[in-house]
Amino acid sequence: MSCILVVEEARRDGSTRVFQETLAAGRRLAELTGLAVEAAGVGEPGRNIFAQITGAQPAAGHAIRHELLAAYTADGYTLAFEQLIRRLEPRYVLFPHSYQARDFVPGLAARFGQALIGDVTAIGEGPTFARQLYQGRMHATYRHAGGGPCFLSIQNGAFRADEGAGGTMPVSEFTPALEPAQIRTRPGTPFRETAQTVDLSSAQRIVGVGRGIKDAEKLPLVEDLAGALGAELGASRPICDNGWLPMERQVGSSGQTVAPKLYLAVGISGAIQHLVGMKGSQCIVAINKDPDAPIFEVADYGIVGDLFEVVPALTEAVKAAR
Amino acid sequence: MKIVVAIKQVPDRDAAIRMAPGAKEIDERELQWAMNEPDAYALEEALQLKEKHGGEVIVASAGPERVGTTIREALAKGADRAIHIVADDLGARDALGVARLLARAVAPESPDLVLTGLQSEDRGEGQTGVILAELLGLPHATLILHVDRTETGLRVKRELEEGWHQWIEMPIPAVLTMQSGGNKLRYATLMGIKRAKAKELRAVSAAELGVDATPAIVLEGMAAPQKQKSTQILRGSPREAAAELVEKLKTEARVL
Ligand SMILES: Cc1cc2nc3c(=O)[nH]c(=O)nc-3n(C[C@H](O)[C@H](O)[C@H](O)COP(=O)(O)OP(=O)(O)OC[C@H]3O[C@@H](n4cnc5c(N)ncnc54)[C@H](O)[C@@H]3O)c2cc1C
């Protein structure tokens, strides 16, 4: 019965891309272990949870249905998946590394005496699991010590979803035993803070500024560069957290996703939460004083140096060339 | 309200991270250390809740001797007392092992609220708070930006992906993991630093807590990251590098 169980999650817009990527990670693990891939997901009655799966189909699907799971809660999901996992006894359980998985999977794993291997970027022989440490400045590989299911969450974009034609698979229904009193939190309806007045997603060029700028008073330096390039100003999270630039200029997993022709990262280290928001840019330039900064891993061009010297020089060079 | 804040000491953000021989640890010899930033936000929230509603703020931190400096910093910012779980082997424990230590040390305090950062800047696992809730048998919420006290418990603002948010109502006692940016962080005042010296800092050894240290997850090794793209590094003086970059952006990348 031992299998690789891959858990479905749909985005607010209905997209299941991260689930499909997690399925691809499951298939990779299947190659290495010879185990079969099965899928599980939560859904309201009548919804075919697995309808969007493209490429090779899992061997089986498990549709978890319960009225107390209509809105996500950590309590509800932990109980439901605990029961399903005790029934199926999978060897591996894979989740997309989403905010939702972060919210309940560590507790679910603890219930089985396990710790999650989170935000996995690659799966190797063994199997071993790779993830980043120190905000992307180090990579590490981990092994599960065995005994009990191994819980994994898979980094967004780390595996490529299988794009072949879909198919069908046997789906069984699973109704967990849940009582209203077991759900201790009451979640409200998701909302967006303010109407966005800056749409970075359609900008052709963006200058992204990070904590390397040190001080709000130094921002005119990058504003001048953006002006010379005809670019919009974007920022990493700490800049917006500090209130130096409005939230709507934040690029990354909790901000906007952008894909301009040119993204110029100034004093940004390149944490994964920032990279997911801009790595689709056509051309990426990084200016950073640290030659080992992870931003250089995705950059086409880089200048290693002090931004307070490089940025004014670049502004001049751009003006001269135009 | 009695609030426990779990804080971690991590390498300073600007510190160079180098591997120690054996590739299982980083070289700690010349590192500067700092309070994990999301934990600093958790501490700030706790101090503000205390200012509004009264009570006590207790910080708990696991780690070797050096962690004392970060604990003193928290006391200087306004925490009332501290528990230092003295452990030299945190790196060998997985997230469950570390959370077990914290849970054992925190449970006898019977806090109304346990706060911690949503993840650490070193291992970045983001699991400690959620596992703590599980081990303490408390409800929890993660990625919290704002906390209101209500008649029956808490109303908290949770960050969701891509700029979305959500309010959650929950009873206390509870565990929350804090996201950065919800508050302005305070600095320790000179007076605070002076007062901190007289505050209670209780040390308890990991061995005394009697927690199983056998990890379910084992680190095989570490390596420097590999580049996904071949980056052209432009050298020379700032002026030379800038001029070459503009030329390449025009003629090679054609994005100007
Ligand atoms: C759930 C979650 C969601 C998040 N969402 C986002 C998000 O949407 N967007 C986002 O950006 N982050 C997000 N983050 C935060 C993210 O993890 C990083 O902390 C953040 O991106 C770091 O910002 P930074 O690169 O500006 O700062 P740092 O990491 O501090 O990097 C500063 C960089 O500047 C360089 N530097 C310093 N001085 C100079 C100088 N004089 N000249 C040149 N270079 C210099 C340094 O070498 C360093 O590389 C999120 C985190 C979490 C946990």
Coordinates of C-alpha atoms in Angstrom, one line a residue, chain B:
Chain B
M1 CA -1.6 38.8 29.5
K2 CA 1.3 36.5 30.0
I3 CA 3.2 36.4 26.7
V4 CA 6.2 34.1 25.9
V5 CA 8.3 35.1 22.9
A6 CA 10.6 32.5 21.4
I7 CA 13.6 34.2 19.8
K8 CA 16.6 32.8 18.0
Q9 CA 20.1 34.1 17.5
V10 CA 21.2 34.0 13.9
P11 CA 24.3 35.2 11.9
D12 CA 24.1 38.9 11.2
R13 CA 22.7 39.6 7.8
D14 CA 25.9 41.1 6.5
A15 CA 28.1 38.3 7.8
A16 CA 29.9 36.1 5.2
I17 CA 28.6 32.6 5.4
R18 CA 31.4 30.0 5.0
M19 CA 31.4 26.3 5.4
A20 CA 33.3 24.6 8.2
P21 CA 35.4 21.5 7.3
G22 CA 33.1 18.5 6.9
A23 CA 30.5 20.6 5.1
K24 CA 27.9 20.0 7.8
E25 CA 28.2 23.3 9.6
I26 CA 29.1 26.9 8.9
D27 CA 32.3 28.4 10.2
E28 CA 31.2 30.3 13.3
R29 CA 34.6 31.6 14.3
E30 CA 34.4 35.2 12.9
L31 CA 30.6 35.5 12.8
Q32 CA 28.6 38.4 14.1
W33 CA 25.3 37.5 15.6
A34 CA 21.9 39.2 15.8
M35 CA 18.3 38.6 16.8
N36 CA 16.4 36.8 14.0
E37 CA 14.4 39.7 12.4
P38 CA 10.9 38.1 12.4
D39 CA 11.5 37.3 16.1
A40 CA 12.2 40.9 16.7
Y41 CA 8.8 41.7 15.2
A42 CA 7.3 39.1 17.5
L43 CA 9.0 40.7 20.5
E44 CA 7.7 44.1 19.4
E45 CA 4.1 42.8 19.2
A46 CA 4.4 41.3 22.6
L47 CA 5.8 44.5 24.1
Q48 CA 3.0 46.5 22.5
L49 CA 0.3 44.1 23.8
K50 CA 1.7 44.4 27.3
E51 CA 1.7 48.2 27.0
K52 CA -2.0 48.1 26.0
H53 CA -3.3 45.3 28.2
G54 CA -0.8 44.8 31.0
G55 CA 0.9 41.5 31.9
E56 CA 4.3 40.1 31.5
V57 CA 6.7 39.3 28.5
I58 CA 9.0 36.4 28.9
V59 CA 11.6 35.6 26.2
A60 CA 12.8 32.0 25.6
S61 CA 15.8 31.1 23.5
A62 CA 17.6 27.9 22.8
G63 CA 21.2 27.8 21.9
P64 CA 24.8 27.9 23.2
E65 CA 26.4 30.4 25.6
R66 CA 26.6 33.2 23.0
V67 CA 22.8 33.4 22.8
G68 CA 22.9 35.3 26.1
T69 CA 23.7 38.6 24.2
T70 CA 20.5 38.3 22.1
I71 CA 18.5 37.5 25.3
R72 CA 20.0 40.6 27.0
E73 CA 19.0 42.7 24.0
A74 CA 15.4 41.5 24.3
L75 CA 15.4 42.3 28.0
A76 CA 16.9 45.7 27.2
K77 CA 14.0 46.4 24.8
G78 CA 11.5 45.7 27.6
A79 CA 11.0 42.0 28.1
D80 CA 10.5 41.2 31.9
R81 CA 12.5 38.0 32.2
A82 CA 14.1 35.2 30.2
I83 CA 14.6 31.5 29.9
H84 CA 17.8 30.4 28.2
I85 CA 17.7 26.7 27.1
V86 CA 21.4 25.9 26.9
A87 CA 22.1 23.6 24.1
D88 CA 25.2 23.2 22.0
D89 CA 23.7 20.8 19.5
L90 CA 20.8 22.7 17.9
G91 CA 22.2 22.2 14.4
A92 CA 21.9 18.4 14.8
R93 CA 18.3 18.6 16.0
D94 CA 15.5 18.9 13.4
A95 CA 12.7 21.4 13.8
L96 CA 10.7 18.9 15.9
G97 CA 13.6 18.4 18.2
V98 CA 14.1 22.1 18.8
A99 CA 10.4 22.8 19.3
R100 CA 10.3 20.0 21.9
L101 CA 12.9 21.8 23.9
L102 CA 11.0 25.0 23.7
A103 CA 7.7 23.4 24.5
R104 CA 9.1 21.7 27.6
A105 CA 10.6 25.0 28.9
V106 CA 7.5 27.1 28.1
A107 CA 4.7 24.8 29.2
P108 CA 5.2 25.3 33.0
E109 CA 4.7 29.0 32.4
S110 CA 1.1 28.4 31.1
P111 CA 1.3 31.5 28.9
D112 CA -1.8 33.2 27.4
L113 CA 0.1 33.8 24.2
V114 CA 3.2 32.4 22.6
L115 CA 4.7 34.5 19.8
T116 CA 7.6 33.8 17.5
G117 CA 8.9 34.8 14.1
L118 CA 7.5 33.1 11.1
Q119 CA 10.9 31.7 10.2
S120 CA 14.5 32.0 11.0
E121 CA 17.1 33.7 8.7
D122 CA 19.5 30.8 9.1
R123 CA 17.7 27.5 8.5
G124 CA 14.5 29.2 7.3
E125 CA 12.3 26.2 8.1
G126 CA 9.3 28.2 9.4
Q127 CA 8.2 25.3 11.5
T128 CA 9.0 26.1 15.2
G129 CA 5.8 28.1 16.0
V130 CA 3.4 25.6 14.3
I131 CA 5.0 22.6 16.0
L132 CA 5.1 24.4 19.4
A133 CA 1.3 24.9 19.0
E134 CA 0.9 21.2 18.3
L135 CA 3.0 20.1 21.2
L136 CA 1.3 22.6 23.6
G137 CA -2.1 21.6 22.4
L138 CA -3.0 25.2 21.4
P139 CA -4.6 26.8 18.4
H140 CA -2.3 28.8 16.2
A141 CA -2.1 31.1 13.2
T142 CA 0.9 32.0 11.0
L143 CA 2.2 35.0 9.1
I144 CA 0.5 37.4 11.4
L145 CA 0.9 41.2 10.9
H146 CA -1.5 42.5 13.6
V147 CA -3.0 41.3 16.8
D148 CA -6.1 42.7 18.5
R149 CA -7.4 41.5 21.9
T150 CA -11.1 40.7 21.9
E151 CA -13.5 39.7 24.7
T152 CA -13.1 36.1 23.9
G153 CA -9.6 35.9 22.6
L154 CA -7.8 37.4 19.6
R155 CA -8.5 38.8 16.2
V156 CA -5.4 38.5 14.1
K157 CA -4.5 39.7 10.6
R158 CA -2.9 37.0 8.5
E159 CA -0.9 37.6 5.3
L160 CA -1.8 35.4 2.3
E161 CA 0.0 35.2 -1.0
E162 CA 0.2 38.0 -3.5
G163 CA -1.0 40.9 -1.4
W164 CA -4.1 39.2 0.1
H165 CA -5.0 39.2 3.8
Q166 CA -7.5 37.6 6.1
W167 CA -8.7 38.2 9.7
I168 CA -8.9 35.2 12.0
E169 CA -10.7 35.0 15.3
M170 CA -9.4 32.6 17.9
P171 CA -9.4 31.8 21.6
I172 CA -6.5 32.1 23.9
P173 CA -4.2 30.6 24.9
A174 CA -2.8 30.5 21.4
V175 CA 0.5 30.5 19.4
L176 CA 1.1 33.1 16.6
T177 CA 4.0 33.3 14.2
M178 CA 4.7 36.9 13.2
Q179 CA 5.5 38.3 9.8
S180 CA 7.8 41.3 9.5
G181 CA 6.5 44.8 8.8
G182 CA 3.4 44.9 11.0
N183 CA 5.0 47.3 13.5
K184 CA 8.0 49.6 13.8
L185 CA 10.8 48.0 15.7
R186 CA 12.0 49.8 18.8
Y187 CA 15.6 50.2 19.8
A188 CA 16.9 49.5 23.3
T189 CA 17.4 52.7 25.3
L190 CA 20.4 53.2 27.6
M191 CA 18.0 53.0 30.5
G192 CA 16.7 49.7 29.1
I193 CA 20.2 48.3 28.8
K194 CA 20.9 49.2 32.4
R195 CA 17.7 47.7 33.7
A196 CA 18.2 44.5 31.7
K197 CA 21.2 43.7 33.9
A198 CA 19.0 43.2 36.9
K199 CA 16.3 41.1 35.2
E200 CA 15.9 37.4 35.8
L201 CA 17.7 35.2 33.2
R202 CA 17.1 31.6 34.1
A203 CA 19.3 29.0 32.4
V204 CA 18.1 25.5 31.9
S205 CA 20.1 22.8 30.1
A206 CA 18.7 20.8 27.3
A207 CA 19.7 17.7 29.2
E208 CA 17.5 18.7 32.2
L209 CA 14.5 19.1 29.9
G210 CA 14.9 15.4 29.0
V211 CA 13.9 15.7 25.3
D212 CA 14.7 13.1 22.7
A213 CA 17.3 14.6 20.3
T214 CA 17.2 11.9 17.7
P215 CA 16.3 13.7 14.4
A216 CA 13.9 12.3 11.8
I217 CA 15.7 14.5 9.3
V218 CA 19.4 14.2 8.8
L219 CA 21.7 16.8 7.2
E220 CA 23.9 15.0 4.6
G221 CA 26.0 18.0 3.6
M222 CA 26.1 21.7 2.5
A223 CA 27.4 23.3 -0.6
A224 CA 27.7 26.8 -2.1
P225 CA 24.8 27.4 -4.5
Q226 CA 25.3 26.8 -8.2
K227 CA 24.4 29.4 -10.8
Q228 CA 21.4 28.8 -12.9
K229 CA 22.5 31.3 -15.5
S230 CA 25.9 32.3 -16.7
T231 CA 26.2 35.8 -15.3
Q232 CA 28.6 38.2 -17.1
I233 CA 30.3 40.1 -14.3
L234 CA 31.4 43.5 -15.6
R235 CA 34.7 44.6 -14.1
G236 CA 36.7 47.8 -13.9
S237 CA 36.0 51.0 -12.1
P238 CA 32.4 51.9 -11.5
R239 CA 32.5 54.2 -14.6
E240 CA 34.0 51.5 -16.8
A241 CA 31.6 48.8 -15.6
A242 CA 28.6 51.1 -16.0
A243 CA 29.6 52.1 -19.5
E244 CA 30.1 48.5 -20.5
L245 CA 26.7 47.5 -19.0
V246 CA 24.9 50.2 -21.0
E247 CA 26.6 49.0 -24.1
K248 CA 25.6 45.4 -23.5
L249 CA 22.0 46.3 -22.6
K250 CA 21.7 48.2 -25.9
T251 CA 23.5 45.9 -28.3
E252 CA 23.5 42.4 -26.7
A253 CA 20.3 42.2 -24.6
R254 CA 18.5 44.9 -26.6
V255 CA 16.5 46.2 -23.7
L256 CA 17.4 49.8 -23.8

